[in-house]
Structures are given as C-alpha cells and as structure tokens.
Amino acid sequence: MHIELAELTRVAQEYDARHQFISSITWPKDARIAVNLTVDFDAMLLRRLLNEPAMQLAKGEFGGRVGIWRLLELFESHSVKATIFTPGRICELYPQAMRAAVRNGHEIADHMWEHRVPKEAALEQDHLLKTAAALEKVAGRRPVGTRSDHTRALLRSEGFVYSSHDSAAQLPYYITDDGTADTTLLNLPFHYAIDDAMFFSFAWLGSGNAAQRITDPERVFEMWWAAFRQQYDVGGYLNVVMHPFVSGRALRIAMLDRLIAKMKTLPGVWFATCEEVARHCLATCPPRNG
Amino acid sequence: MPWKDGYTISDEIGLADHDLHWPDGKRCCVLINVDLSIAAGPAGITATDLASPAAEFARHDGLTQLLTVLRRHALHATFAVPAVMARILADQLRALMEAGHEIAAEGLRHEDVSGLSHDEERERLALTTQILTEAVGQRPAGWFSLPRQEDPFAGGTISPNTIDLLIEAGYEYFGNGLADDIPHYWVSDFASRRALLTLPYYYHFDDQFFLLFPRKGTGLENADMLFRNWKAEFDAQYQRGRLFHMTLHPQGIGWCNRLQVLDDFLGYLRSLPGLWNPTGAACARYWRETYPERTHLRLEPSIWQDYPGSLS
C-alpha cells in the first residue's frame, strides 16, 4: 500500500514538474483581459478521417462553403483579428477562403495535416512540414502556433513558439517533456466549456445518442459571457473556440455578434491573435529554462 | 482522387446573402417538413414501431393537432412519407394534397440504404415511387432520408448511389442536405456535372432531438430550447433574407405543451411581413429557374494531390 501511494505521489510530482505556471500577467496597454478568438477550420476532414457517413461530411462541408465566410465577415465587422487553426489539406479544399482570411489579417496556424498526428516519427514530421509549407504558401509566412498533439521537441525544432490545447491552468503556461528548453512550449489554454462543438454538434468526440446535450445559443451566450466576466475581473485570459461548420450557422453568428459587441462595451479588452498573446507572454513572463 | 470526391458534394462557395432573391420581392423563404415516419432505427418502420401508442398518436391525434396549427397560421408543409405509410394513410394524404401540402417520398419503410447494392436500391426506389404514385395519384417530386432516433448520427443516411439513382428516376430534389442553409446542387459526378438540387436540413431545427431524446429514458425534454433555436435561426435568416426550415414529427410536436410551443413560434413567424412559404417542389422549381446549375454551379478545378502517408 505504501509503495502504491508513493508511486501515485511521484506521478503527480513529475507531472507538476513538467508545468510552469504564470501567476499573473500585465497585458499590453493595461488591458484587463486578453481574448483569443480561435477557429478550428477542419470542415469535414475529421469526419472523413473517422469514416463517418455522407451526411456527416456534408455537415462539415457547411463550414467550408458558408461558415468560414460568415466568421470572416463577423470578425471584420468588429475589427478584431482571429487565429485560424487550419489543417494543411484545407488549403487544397478551400483555397479562396484561406486567401480571404490572410487578406483580412488573421493569423493562420497549424491544425495538423489531415487532423491526426501520426505515431511514426518520420511521418509525423512529414505531416507537420507539409502543413507548414501549405500554410506558408497561402499566408506568406510559416505558422508559429499549433492546435495539436504534435511532439513538442519537433515543434520547437521547426520554429513553433506556442500550442493552444488543453486546460491545465486559466492563464497561459509552459509545458515541457524533460525540462530542457528544446521541449518547452508555451500553451494558450482553451476549455471544452468554451467550445461551440460541445453544445451544438451531434455525436461530437464519438458521443452516443444518450449523451447528447445539444442546446440553444442563448444558454451558451450566458455561459460564455459569465466566463468572460470572471476572467475580466481577475485580469485573465479567454480563448473562444469556434468551428465554421458549427458557429457559421446563422443563429450562432448572431449570438457571437452579440457576445463580441458586449465584450467591447467594457474598457481594456485586448482582442489579439494567439501569436500576439504568445509573444507577449514569452517576452514578459519567459520560462525559467527558456 | 478525382476532384474532391469523398470530401465535398458541391462547389466551394455558397450563394451570398446579397445574391439571394425570392419571388415577388419576398424577404425570407420558410420551408416546413413533416416526417410521417415512425421508424425507431436504421431497419426502418417495423411491426413493433407501427403497433405502438406513439404510432397511433402520430397517425391520429398528433397529426390532427399539427394540421390544425398549420391551418391556423395558413402555412404549407412538405410531408416526407415512407411507402408503407402511404398505404396506411392514403386517405389522409389525398386530403393533405388538396389542402396545398406536398407529398414527398421517404423510402419503402424509411430504412437505411447505405449498405444496399446498386440494383437492390434501384428496385426499392422504383417500388417506393410506384406505391406513392398509386396512393395519391401523383408522382412524388422530392425524396427525403431524414434521421431516425436510434441512428448514430443526426443527418439521415444514403448510399453512394442514392443521388445518382434519384436523378435517374426523375426526382426533382433531395430534401435533407446539410452542406448549406439554402438550396444547393449535390454533384454525383464531377466530370459530367451531374447534380441534383438539394434542400437544406439541420437537426437543431428538428423537433425529435429536443423532445425526449433518445425516446426512452434520458429525460432530454427541451421544448424551450427548440423554441429558442427556431426563433434565433428565423430571426437571423430573416435579417439576411435567406431561408428558414424546420422539421416536425406528429408524435413529438403534437403533444400538449410542445404543440403550444409550435403554435407560439408560428404565430411569431407569421407576424413578420414578406414570407414566402412554398412546398419543397415549388422552392426547387423556383431555384432551378432562377439559379440554374449551368450558371450557378461553380466547380473550381481541383488542386488536390495524393501523397504517400495521407488519405486520398
């Protein structure tokens, strides 16, 4: 029994040791909160990868032919810049939407090649490089951020400066594999409760029928506004995750329009790209082993 | 991979709000679908499904209540009818047509056809068309494959051959596509641009996913959420000048408090001017005349490449 408890304690301590938290941060121009509007533009790629049926693919296709354009319009109308996490393959499916996103000044970041990270190291690197090349061709510069499980050492060696994944803390934090700078990466956390697909996408993440909790925009508006208010009051950070095939539906664009407009009624809200937030964190709160 | 097969079914960019116009300067198109299937799952309508209190309610009290509300608001609907239901409800269907509603097909028994051979599916499709034509005295123009409660996904199921077979059989539209929120062309062959007009569907505007879903035992009874979804979508689409669609099941929406929700929502909808409420067939005909695929289906050349280690 003592051995088991010691083992569990060791696991928790080792996991702790891989994290470096930022206890408080001063945002540029004395902003009270940094808001990252982030778009996961996978359209039907994940549905295709999971071999889901035709109608599921069509549901995703909405994101490419309609949803992404509406989100770009929404951001434009509020003069805010977003970060669009884009699988490399999307550049071959929706090149016009990608060019429009770049023209509007949004950040284009990695979201895997075809929405998976291969286990074989050589193929993983091949996918990351192919995606970086595809995004660079559209954006004119290589991506510096990712929303993926790509290996941190690989990401660092390819010049990536942040990931946006998981939620081990509310403020951005550093995570490392072995404590060396080569495997240490800044993470901009997002929480599944601030992710449109959790509330609006049937069968999300393989959930069965009895687990569906699809809901309406007003309820999500209240939830996300409350999250924003709480972080605003503590000088924090909010990452709002939107999928074009989900949030691009007219009823949700209207909800997001109201949400962004309400956020803008408060002073000191910094709407930034993930890269801007990441570079600010790295400059003002660098990692100990950076 | 030729074109974007296995990924997309239509062109890259949907029609923008400002390019969208409805007849006589109307502001927003309203499509109402009523699903007359009571199939529980992919097998389609079974004897157990038919001999149940819910089915009895759907055929009589529920359907009557639903029709009363539609009549009160002077709205027309398109009824998706499996062939077996056309046999059972032939008299009611003829009355529905006389009242200006449309009768569309929904398979022999609203079964999942995704695993059928090409020939078997073609045979069933022909038989379905024949039975519906006999039942109401008119060939159906539209075909639906709406989702059933026990399906693993909420979009409906078709086979890789369905769209092509519907074109071959002379159908004018497919009733439940998810790739857009307005009519769009479902391309079955990119080389020849062979395509079928498709009307929009989305499960967030389908009563069955908010009213005791799944049917047995999870307590998801959210008629208020259904109302808010309908209203939020209608308001947004009205503002954009696009299209609002909803899907109703007599066994679901016909029941007391839920019927009131429908009545309240349709009363709100009717209070706004400039609505165009066609049947599916009328909407499809208008669309093909105004936005013919010859000029409005814009298939970009494919830049897709196959790579080792990637899905094609």
Coordinates of C-alpha atoms in Angstrom, one line a residue:
Chain A
M1 CA 0.0 0.0 0.0
H2 CA 2.8 2.4 1.0
I3 CA 4.6 1.6 -2.3
E4 CA 1.4 2.4 -4.3
L5 CA 0.9 5.7 -2.5
A6 CA 4.5 6.7 -3.1
E7 CA 4.1 5.8 -6.8
L8 CA 1.0 7.9 -7.1
T9 CA 2.7 10.8 -5.4
R10 CA 5.7 10.5 -7.6
V11 CA 3.4 10.6 -10.8
A12 CA 1.7 13.7 -9.6
Q13 CA 5.0 15.4 -8.7
E14 CA 6.6 14.5 -12.0
Y15 CA 3.5 15.8 -13.9
D16 CA 3.7 19.0 -11.8
A17 CA 7.4 19.3 -12.7
R18 CA 6.5 19.5 -16.4
H19 CA 4.4 22.6 -15.9
Q20 CA 5.5 26.2 -15.2
F21 CA 2.6 28.5 -14.4
I22 CA 2.3 32.2 -14.8
S23 CA 0.8 33.6 -11.6
S24 CA -0.2 37.0 -13.0
I25 CA 0.5 38.9 -16.1
T26 CA 0.2 42.5 -17.3
W27 CA -1.3 42.8 -20.7
P28 CA -0.3 45.5 -23.2
K29 CA -1.8 48.9 -22.7
D30 CA -3.0 47.9 -19.3
A31 CA -5.7 45.7 -20.8
R32 CA -7.8 43.8 -18.2
I33 CA -8.2 40.7 -20.3
A34 CA -6.7 39.1 -23.4
V35 CA -9.3 37.4 -25.7
N36 CA -8.3 34.9 -28.4
L37 CA -11.0 34.2 -30.9
T38 CA -9.8 30.9 -32.4
V39 CA -11.3 29.0 -35.3
D40 CA -10.7 25.3 -35.9
F41 CA -11.2 25.1 -39.7
D42 CA -11.3 21.4 -40.2
A43 CA -14.7 21.4 -42.1
M44 CA -15.3 17.7 -42.9
L45 CA -11.7 16.4 -42.5
L46 CA -12.2 14.8 -39.1
R47 CA -15.4 13.3 -40.3
R48 CA -13.6 11.9 -43.3
L49 CA -10.8 10.6 -41.2
L50 CA -13.2 8.7 -38.9
N51 CA -15.0 7.3 -41.9
E52 CA -18.3 8.8 -40.9
P53 CA -21.3 8.7 -43.4
A54 CA -22.1 11.1 -46.2
M55 CA -24.4 13.4 -44.2
Q56 CA -21.7 13.9 -41.5
L57 CA -19.3 15.0 -44.3
A58 CA -21.9 17.4 -45.7
K59 CA -22.5 18.8 -42.2
G60 CA -18.7 19.6 -42.1
E61 CA -18.8 20.9 -45.7
F62 CA -21.1 23.7 -44.5
G63 CA -18.0 25.1 -42.7
G64 CA -16.0 25.5 -45.9
R65 CA -18.6 26.8 -48.3
V66 CA -20.6 29.0 -45.8
G67 CA -19.4 29.1 -42.2
I68 CA -15.8 30.3 -42.7
W69 CA -17.0 33.3 -44.8
R70 CA -19.5 34.3 -42.1
L71 CA -16.9 34.2 -39.4
L72 CA -14.6 36.3 -41.5
E73 CA -17.4 38.8 -42.0
L74 CA -18.1 38.8 -38.3
F75 CA -14.5 39.5 -37.3
E76 CA -14.3 42.2 -40.0
S77 CA -17.4 43.9 -38.7
H78 CA -15.9 44.1 -35.2
S79 CA -12.3 44.9 -36.5
V80 CA -10.9 42.0 -34.5
K81 CA -8.2 39.6 -35.6
A82 CA -8.6 35.9 -35.0
T83 CA -6.4 32.8 -35.2
I84 CA -7.4 30.2 -37.7
F85 CA -6.1 26.7 -36.9
T86 CA -6.0 25.1 -40.3
P87 CA -5.3 21.5 -41.4
G88 CA -2.9 21.6 -44.3
R89 CA -5.4 19.7 -46.5
I90 CA -7.9 22.6 -46.2
C91 CA -5.6 24.7 -48.4
E92 CA -6.4 22.3 -51.2
L93 CA -10.1 22.2 -50.5
Y94 CA -10.9 25.9 -49.8
P95 CA -8.0 28.0 -51.2
Q96 CA -10.2 31.0 -51.7
A97 CA -11.4 31.2 -48.1
M98 CA -7.8 30.8 -46.9
R99 CA -6.7 33.7 -49.1
A100 CA -9.5 35.8 -47.8
A101 CA -8.5 35.0 -44.2
V102 CA -5.0 36.1 -44.9
R103 CA -6.1 39.3 -46.7
N104 CA -8.1 40.2 -43.6
G105 CA -5.0 39.9 -41.4
H106 CA -5.9 36.9 -39.4
E107 CA -3.2 34.5 -38.1
I108 CA -3.0 31.2 -39.8
A109 CA -1.8 28.4 -37.5
D110 CA -1.3 24.6 -37.7
H111 CA -4.1 22.2 -37.0
M112 CA -2.3 19.0 -38.4
W113 CA -2.2 17.8 -42.0
E114 CA -5.4 15.8 -42.1
H115 CA -6.5 16.2 -38.4
R116 CA -4.3 13.5 -37.0
V117 CA -0.7 13.2 -35.6
P118 CA 0.9 10.0 -37.0
K119 CA 2.7 7.9 -34.4
E120 CA 5.6 7.2 -36.7
A121 CA 8.2 10.0 -36.1
A122 CA 9.2 10.3 -39.8
L123 CA 5.6 10.5 -40.9
E124 CA 4.7 12.9 -38.1
Q125 CA 7.5 15.2 -39.3
D126 CA 6.4 14.8 -42.9
H127 CA 2.8 15.9 -41.9
L128 CA 4.0 18.9 -39.9
L129 CA 6.3 20.1 -42.7
K130 CA 3.6 19.6 -45.4
T131 CA 1.2 21.6 -43.3
A132 CA 3.7 24.3 -42.6
A133 CA 4.5 24.5 -46.4
A134 CA 0.8 24.6 -47.4
L135 CA 0.0 27.3 -44.8
E136 CA 3.1 29.3 -45.8
K137 CA 2.1 29.2 -49.4
V138 CA -1.2 30.9 -48.5
A139 CA -0.1 33.2 -45.7
G140 CA 3.4 34.2 -47.0
R141 CA 5.0 33.1 -43.7
R142 CA 5.4 29.9 -41.7
P143 CA 3.0 29.2 -38.9
V144 CA 4.3 29.6 -35.4
G145 CA 1.4 28.1 -33.5
T146 CA -0.4 24.8 -33.4
R147 CA -3.5 23.2 -32.0
S148 CA -2.5 19.5 -32.0
D149 CA -0.7 16.8 -30.1
H150 CA 2.5 17.2 -32.2
T151 CA 5.6 16.4 -30.3
R152 CA 7.0 19.5 -28.5
A153 CA 10.6 18.7 -29.5
L154 CA 9.6 18.6 -33.1
L155 CA 7.5 21.8 -32.9
R156 CA 10.4 23.6 -31.2
S157 CA 12.9 22.4 -33.8
E158 CA 10.6 23.7 -36.6
G159 CA 10.3 27.1 -35.0
F160 CA 6.9 26.9 -33.4
V161 CA 6.5 29.1 -30.3
Y162 CA 3.2 28.1 -28.9
S163 CA 0.4 25.5 -28.8
S164 CA -3.2 26.1 -27.9
H165 CA -4.6 22.9 -26.4
D166 CA -5.8 21.6 -23.1
S167 CA -6.6 23.5 -19.9
A168 CA -4.2 22.8 -17.1
A169 CA -4.4 26.5 -16.0
Q170 CA -6.5 29.5 -16.9
L171 CA -3.6 31.8 -17.8
P172 CA -1.1 30.7 -20.5
Y173 CA 1.5 28.3 -19.1
Y174 CA 4.6 26.5 -20.1
I175 CA 4.8 22.7 -20.5
T176 CA 7.9 20.6 -21.0
D177 CA 8.8 17.0 -21.6
D178 CA 12.2 16.8 -19.9
G179 CA 12.8 20.3 -18.5
T180 CA 15.1 21.4 -21.3
A181 CA 14.4 24.4 -23.5
D182 CA 14.2 22.1 -26.5
T183 CA 10.9 20.6 -25.3
T184 CA 9.4 23.6 -23.5
L185 CA 6.5 25.2 -25.2
L186 CA 4.0 27.9 -24.2
N187 CA 0.4 26.7 -24.1
L188 CA -2.6 29.0 -24.6
P189 CA -5.3 27.1 -22.8
F190 CA -8.8 26.5 -24.1
H191 CA -11.6 24.8 -22.2
Y192 CA -14.2 22.5 -23.7
A193 CA -16.9 24.6 -22.0
I194 CA -15.9 27.5 -24.3
D195 CA -16.0 25.3 -27.4
D196 CA -19.1 25.6 -29.7
A197 CA -19.0 21.9 -30.8
M198 CA -19.7 20.7 -27.2
F199 CA -23.1 22.2 -27.3
F200 CA -24.0 22.3 -30.9
S201 CA -22.5 19.3 -32.7
F202 CA -24.4 16.0 -32.5
A203 CA -22.1 12.9 -31.8
W204 CA -19.1 15.2 -31.0
L205 CA -16.0 13.3 -30.0
G206 CA -17.8 10.0 -30.5
S207 CA -20.6 10.7 -28.0
G208 CA -23.6 8.4 -28.3
N209 CA -27.2 9.4 -28.6
A210 CA -28.0 9.2 -24.9
A211 CA -25.0 11.6 -24.2
Q212 CA -26.3 14.4 -26.5
R213 CA -26.7 17.7 -24.8
I214 CA -27.4 19.9 -27.8
T215 CA -28.7 23.3 -26.7
D216 CA -29.6 26.8 -27.8
P217 CA -27.5 29.9 -28.4
E218 CA -28.9 31.9 -25.5
R219 CA -27.8 29.4 -23.0
V220 CA -24.2 29.3 -24.4
F221 CA -24.2 33.1 -24.6
E222 CA -24.9 33.4 -20.9
M223 CA -22.3 30.8 -20.1
W224 CA -19.5 32.4 -22.2
W225 CA -20.4 35.9 -21.0
A226 CA -20.0 34.6 -17.4
A227 CA -16.7 33.1 -18.2
F228 CA -15.5 36.3 -19.8
R229 CA -16.7 38.4 -16.9
Q230 CA -14.9 36.2 -14.4
Q231 CA -11.6 36.4 -16.2
Y232 CA -12.1 40.1 -16.9
D233 CA -12.4 40.7 -13.1
V234 CA -9.2 38.8 -12.3
G235 CA -7.1 40.2 -15.2
G236 CA -7.1 36.9 -17.1
Y237 CA -7.4 35.3 -20.4
L238 CA -10.2 33.7 -22.6
N239 CA -9.9 31.5 -25.6
V240 CA -13.1 31.1 -27.5
V241 CA -13.1 28.0 -29.8
M242 CA -15.3 28.1 -32.9
H243 CA -15.7 25.6 -35.7
P244 CA -17.0 27.1 -39.0
F245 CA -19.4 24.2 -39.6
V246 CA -20.9 24.9 -36.1
S247 CA -20.6 28.6 -35.4
G248 CA -21.1 29.5 -39.0
R249 CA -24.8 28.7 -38.8
A250 CA -26.8 32.0 -38.9
L251 CA -28.3 31.7 -35.4
R252 CA -24.8 31.3 -33.8
I253 CA -23.2 34.1 -35.9
A254 CA -25.9 36.3 -34.4
M255 CA -25.1 35.1 -30.9
L256 CA -21.3 35.6 -31.4
D257 CA -22.1 39.1 -32.8
R258 CA -23.9 40.0 -29.6
L259 CA -21.2 38.4 -27.4
I260 CA -18.3 40.3 -29.1
A261 CA -20.3 43.5 -29.0
K262 CA -21.0 43.1 -25.3
M263 CA -17.3 42.4 -24.6
K264 CA -16.4 45.6 -26.4
T265 CA -18.6 47.7 -24.1
L266 CA -16.1 47.2 -21.3
P267 CA -12.8 49.1 -21.3
G268 CA -9.5 47.2 -21.6
V269 CA -10.4 44.2 -23.6
W270 CA -7.5 43.1 -25.8
F271 CA -8.7 41.1 -28.8
A272 CA -5.5 39.7 -30.2
T273 CA -4.2 36.8 -32.3
C274 CA -2.7 33.8 -30.4
E275 CA 0.7 34.8 -31.7
E276 CA 0.4 38.3 -30.2
V277 CA -0.6 36.8 -26.9
A278 CA 2.2 34.2 -27.1
R279 CA 4.9 36.7 -27.9
H280 CA 3.8 39.0 -25.1
C281 CA 3.9 36.1 -22.6
L282 CA 7.3 34.9 -23.8
A283 CA 8.7 38.5 -23.6
T284 CA 7.2 39.4 -20.2
C285 CA 7.0 36.1 -18.4
P286 CA 9.7 33.9 -20.0
P287 CA 10.1 30.3 -18.9
R288 CA 12.9 29.6 -16.4
N289 CA 14.7 27.4 -18.8
G290 CA 13.9 29.5 -21.9
Chain B
M1 CA -8.6 11.3 -56.2
P2 CA -10.8 12.9 -58.9
W3 CA -12.0 16.4 -57.9
K4 CA -12.8 16.3 -54.2
D5 CA -14.7 13.1 -54.1
G6 CA -15.2 11.8 -50.6
Y7 CA -14.8 15.3 -49.2
T8 CA -17.3 17.7 -50.7
I9 CA -20.6 17.3 -52.6
S10 CA -20.9 20.8 -54.1
D11 CA -19.0 23.9 -55.2
E12 CA -16.5 25.8 -52.9
I13 CA -18.6 28.9 -52.1
G14 CA -22.3 29.1 -51.3
L15 CA -24.5 31.9 -52.5
A16 CA -24.0 35.2 -50.6
D17 CA -27.0 37.0 -48.9
H18 CA -26.9 39.8 -51.4
D19 CA -27.2 37.4 -54.4
L20 CA -30.3 35.7 -53.0
H21 CA -33.7 36.8 -54.2
W22 CA -37.1 35.3 -53.6
P23 CA -40.3 35.6 -55.8
D24 CA -42.2 38.9 -55.7
G25 CA -39.6 40.6 -53.6
K26 CA -40.3 38.3 -50.6
R27 CA -37.8 38.6 -47.8
C28 CA -37.4 35.1 -46.4
C29 CA -38.3 31.6 -47.6
V30 CA -40.0 29.3 -45.0
L31 CA -39.9 25.5 -45.5
I32 CA -41.7 23.2 -43.2
N33 CA -41.1 19.5 -43.4
V34 CA -43.3 17.0 -41.6
D35 CA -41.8 13.5 -41.2
L36 CA -44.5 10.8 -41.3
S37 CA -42.0 8.0 -40.5
I38 CA -42.2 6.5 -37.0
A39 CA -39.1 4.3 -37.7
A40 CA -37.1 3.9 -34.5
G41 CA -33.8 3.0 -36.1
P42 CA -31.9 2.0 -39.3
A43 CA -34.1 -1.0 -40.0
G44 CA -36.9 1.4 -40.9
I45 CA -40.5 1.0 -39.9
T46 CA -41.2 -2.3 -38.2
A47 CA -44.3 -4.0 -37.0
T48 CA -43.3 -3.1 -33.4
D49 CA -43.0 0.6 -34.4
L50 CA -46.4 0.6 -36.1
A51 CA -48.3 -1.2 -33.3
S52 CA -47.4 1.3 -30.6
P53 CA -49.2 4.0 -28.7
A54 CA -46.8 6.6 -30.2
A55 CA -47.6 5.4 -33.7
E56 CA -51.3 5.6 -33.0
F57 CA -50.9 9.1 -31.7
A58 CA -48.8 10.1 -34.8
R59 CA -51.5 8.8 -37.2
H60 CA -54.5 10.3 -35.5
D61 CA -54.4 12.8 -32.6
G62 CA -50.9 14.1 -33.2
L63 CA -51.3 14.6 -36.9
T64 CA -54.7 16.3 -36.4
Q65 CA -53.3 18.7 -33.9
L66 CA -50.3 19.5 -36.1
L67 CA -52.5 20.2 -39.1
T68 CA -54.8 22.4 -37.0
V69 CA -51.9 24.6 -36.0
L70 CA -50.5 24.7 -39.6
R71 CA -54.0 25.7 -40.8
R72 CA -54.4 28.4 -38.2
H73 CA -51.2 30.0 -39.4
A74 CA -52.0 29.3 -43.1
L75 CA -48.8 27.5 -43.7
H76 CA -47.9 24.8 -46.1
A77 CA -45.7 21.8 -45.5
T78 CA -43.9 19.1 -47.3
F79 CA -44.7 15.6 -45.9
A80 CA -41.9 13.0 -46.1
V81 CA -43.8 9.7 -46.5
P82 CA -42.4 6.2 -46.5
A83 CA -44.2 3.9 -48.9
V84 CA -45.7 1.8 -46.1
M85 CA -47.2 4.9 -44.5
A86 CA -48.6 5.9 -47.9
R87 CA -50.5 2.6 -47.9
I88 CA -51.7 3.1 -44.3
L89 CA -52.6 6.8 -44.6
A90 CA -53.7 7.1 -48.3
D91 CA -57.0 8.9 -47.5
Q92 CA -55.2 11.5 -45.2
L93 CA -52.5 12.1 -47.8
R94 CA -55.0 12.9 -50.5
A95 CA -56.7 15.4 -48.2
L96 CA -53.3 16.9 -47.4
M97 CA -52.6 17.4 -51.1
E98 CA -55.9 19.1 -51.6
A99 CA -55.1 21.4 -48.8
G100 CA -52.0 22.5 -50.7
H101 CA -49.3 20.4 -48.9
E102 CA -46.8 18.3 -50.8
I103 CA -46.3 14.5 -50.5
A104 CA -42.7 13.5 -50.9
A105 CA -41.1 10.1 -50.7
E106 CA -39.0 8.7 -47.8
G107 CA -38.1 5.1 -48.9
L108 CA -40.0 1.9 -48.7
R109 CA -40.1 1.9 -44.9
H110 CA -37.6 4.7 -44.2
E111 CA -34.8 2.2 -44.0
D112 CA -31.1 2.8 -44.1
V113 CA -30.0 2.1 -47.6
S114 CA -26.3 2.8 -47.2
G115 CA -25.3 -0.9 -47.4
L116 CA -27.6 -1.9 -50.3
S117 CA -26.3 -3.0 -53.7
H118 CA -26.9 -0.6 -56.6
D119 CA -29.6 -2.8 -58.1
E120 CA -31.4 -3.6 -54.9
E121 CA -31.6 0.1 -54.0
R122 CA -32.8 1.0 -57.5
E123 CA -35.5 -1.6 -57.3
R124 CA -36.7 -0.4 -53.9
L125 CA -36.6 3.2 -55.1
A126 CA -38.8 2.3 -58.1
L127 CA -41.3 0.4 -55.9
T128 CA -41.4 3.3 -53.5
T129 CA -42.2 5.7 -56.3
Q130 CA -44.9 3.4 -57.6
I131 CA -46.6 2.9 -54.3
L132 CA -46.7 6.7 -53.5
T133 CA -48.0 7.4 -57.0
E134 CA -50.8 4.9 -56.6
A135 CA -51.6 6.2 -53.1
V136 CA -52.0 9.9 -54.0
G137 CA -52.4 9.8 -57.8
Q138 CA -49.3 11.9 -58.5
R139 CA -45.6 11.1 -58.8
P140 CA -43.5 12.5 -55.9
A141 CA -41.1 15.2 -56.9
G142 CA -39.0 15.1 -53.8
W143 CA -37.1 12.4 -51.8
F144 CA -36.2 12.6 -48.1
S145 CA -33.8 10.4 -46.0
L146 CA -34.4 12.1 -42.6
P147 CA -32.6 10.8 -39.5
R148 CA -34.2 8.3 -37.1
Q149 CA -33.9 8.5 -33.4
E150 CA -31.6 5.5 -33.0
D151 CA -29.3 6.4 -35.9
P152 CA -25.7 7.1 -34.7
F153 CA -25.7 10.5 -36.4
A154 CA -28.4 13.1 -36.9
G155 CA -28.2 13.7 -40.6
G156 CA -30.1 10.8 -42.3
T157 CA -28.4 8.0 -44.3
I158 CA -27.9 7.5 -48.0
S159 CA -25.7 5.2 -50.1
P160 CA -23.0 6.3 -52.5
N161 CA -25.6 5.6 -55.3
T162 CA -28.6 7.3 -53.9
I163 CA -28.3 10.8 -55.5
D164 CA -27.5 9.2 -58.9
L165 CA -30.4 6.9 -58.7
L166 CA -32.8 9.8 -57.7
I167 CA -31.6 11.7 -60.8
E168 CA -32.1 8.6 -63.0
A169 CA -35.6 8.1 -61.5
G170 CA -36.6 11.7 -62.4
Y171 CA -36.7 13.2 -58.9
E172 CA -36.5 16.9 -58.8
Y173 CA -34.9 17.4 -55.4
F174 CA -33.4 15.7 -52.4
G175 CA -34.9 17.1 -49.2
N176 CA -32.3 16.9 -46.5
G177 CA -28.8 18.2 -47.3
L178 CA -26.5 19.6 -44.6
A179 CA -23.9 21.4 -46.7
D180 CA -25.8 24.7 -46.9
D181 CA -28.7 26.5 -45.4
I182 CA -30.3 27.3 -48.7
P183 CA -30.9 25.1 -51.8
H184 CA -27.7 23.8 -53.4
Y185 CA -26.6 21.3 -56.0
W186 CA -25.5 17.8 -54.9
V187 CA -23.0 16.7 -57.5
S188 CA -23.0 13.0 -58.1
D189 CA -20.4 13.1 -60.9
F190 CA -17.9 16.0 -61.2
A191 CA -16.7 15.2 -64.7
S192 CA -20.2 15.4 -66.2
R193 CA -21.5 17.9 -63.6
R194 CA -24.4 15.6 -63.0
A195 CA -26.2 17.1 -60.0
L196 CA -29.5 17.0 -58.0
L197 CA -31.0 20.1 -56.4
T198 CA -30.9 19.7 -52.6
L199 CA -32.9 21.5 -49.9
P200 CA -31.5 22.2 -46.5
Y201 CA -31.9 20.3 -43.3
Y202 CA -30.3 20.7 -39.9
Y203 CA -31.0 18.7 -36.7
H204 CA -31.1 21.8 -34.5
F205 CA -34.4 22.7 -36.1
D206 CA -35.8 19.2 -35.9
D207 CA -38.2 18.6 -33.0
Q208 CA -37.2 15.0 -32.4
F209 CA -33.8 15.9 -31.0
F210 CA -35.3 18.1 -28.2
L211 CA -38.4 16.1 -27.2
L212 CA -37.5 13.1 -25.0
F213 CA -34.4 12.2 -27.0
P214 CA -33.5 9.4 -27.1
R215 CA -37.0 8.3 -26.8
K216 CA -36.5 6.0 -23.9
G217 CA -35.1 7.3 -20.7
T218 CA -32.7 10.2 -20.7
G219 CA -35.1 12.9 -19.9
L220 CA -33.9 15.3 -22.5
E221 CA -37.1 17.3 -22.8
N222 CA -36.2 20.8 -24.0
A223 CA -39.1 22.3 -25.9
D224 CA -37.9 25.7 -24.7
M225 CA -34.5 25.2 -26.3
L226 CA -36.2 24.0 -29.5
F227 CA -38.3 27.2 -29.5
R228 CA -35.2 29.4 -28.9
N229 CA -33.3 27.6 -31.7
W230 CA -36.2 28.1 -34.1
K231 CA -36.5 31.8 -33.2
A232 CA -32.8 32.6 -33.3
E233 CA -32.4 31.0 -36.7
F234 CA -35.5 32.5 -38.1
D235 CA -34.6 36.0 -36.8
A236 CA -31.1 35.6 -38.3
Q237 CA -32.2 34.3 -41.6
Y238 CA -35.0 36.8 -41.9
Q239 CA -32.4 39.6 -41.3
R240 CA -30.2 38.1 -44.0
G241 CA -33.1 37.5 -46.4
R242 CA -32.3 33.8 -46.7
L243 CA -34.3 30.7 -45.7
F244 CA -35.7 29.2 -42.6
H245 CA -36.6 25.5 -42.4
M246 CA -37.9 23.2 -39.7
T247 CA -38.7 19.5 -39.4
L248 CA -41.7 18.2 -37.4
H249 CA -42.9 14.8 -36.2
P250 CA -46.6 14.5 -35.3
Q251 CA -45.7 12.0 -32.5
G252 CA -43.4 14.6 -31.0
I253 CA -44.7 18.1 -31.6
G254 CA -48.4 17.2 -31.4
W255 CA -48.3 16.7 -27.6
C256 CA -49.9 19.5 -25.4
N257 CA -47.1 21.8 -24.2
R258 CA -45.0 21.1 -27.3
L259 CA -47.9 21.9 -29.6
Q260 CA -48.2 25.2 -27.8
V261 CA -44.5 25.9 -28.4
L262 CA -45.1 25.3 -32.1
D263 CA -48.2 27.5 -32.1
D264 CA -46.4 30.3 -30.4
F265 CA -43.4 30.1 -32.7
L266 CA -45.5 30.1 -35.9
G267 CA -47.6 33.0 -34.5
Y268 CA -44.4 34.9 -34.1
L269 CA -43.1 33.9 -37.6
R270 CA -46.4 34.9 -39.2
S271 CA -46.3 38.4 -37.5
L272 CA -43.4 39.4 -39.8
P273 CA -44.1 40.5 -43.4
G274 CA -42.5 39.2 -46.6
L275 CA -42.5 35.5 -46.0
W276 CA -42.6 33.0 -48.9
N277 CA -43.8 29.6 -47.8
P278 CA -43.6 27.2 -50.7
T279 CA -43.7 23.4 -50.7
G280 CA -40.3 21.8 -51.3
A281 CA -41.2 21.2 -55.0
A282 CA -42.2 24.8 -55.6
C283 CA -39.0 26.0 -53.9
A284 CA -36.9 23.6 -56.0
R285 CA -38.5 24.7 -59.3
Y286 CA -38.0 28.4 -58.4
W287 CA -34.4 27.7 -57.6
R288 CA -33.6 25.8 -60.8
E289 CA -35.2 28.6 -62.9
T290 CA -33.5 31.4 -61.0
Y291 CA -30.2 29.8 -60.1
P292 CA -29.7 27.1 -62.8
E293 CA -26.7 24.8 -62.3
R294 CA -25.4 25.8 -65.7
T295 CA -24.5 29.3 -64.4
H296 CA -24.6 28.8 -60.6
L297 CA -22.8 25.5 -60.0
R298 CA -19.2 26.8 -60.0
L299 CA -16.9 23.8 -59.7
E300 CA -13.3 25.0 -59.2
P301 CA -10.6 23.0 -60.8
S302 CA -9.1 20.6 -58.2
I303 CA -5.7 21.3 -56.8
W304 CA -5.8 18.2 -54.7
Q305 CA -2.8 15.9 -54.7
D306 CA -2.3 12.4 -53.4
Y307 CA 0.7 11.8 -51.1
P308 CA 2.1 8.7 -49.5
G309 CA 1.0 8.5 -45.9
S310 CA -2.1 10.7 -46.4
L311 CA -5.7 9.8 -47.1
S312 CA -6.7 10.4 -50.7

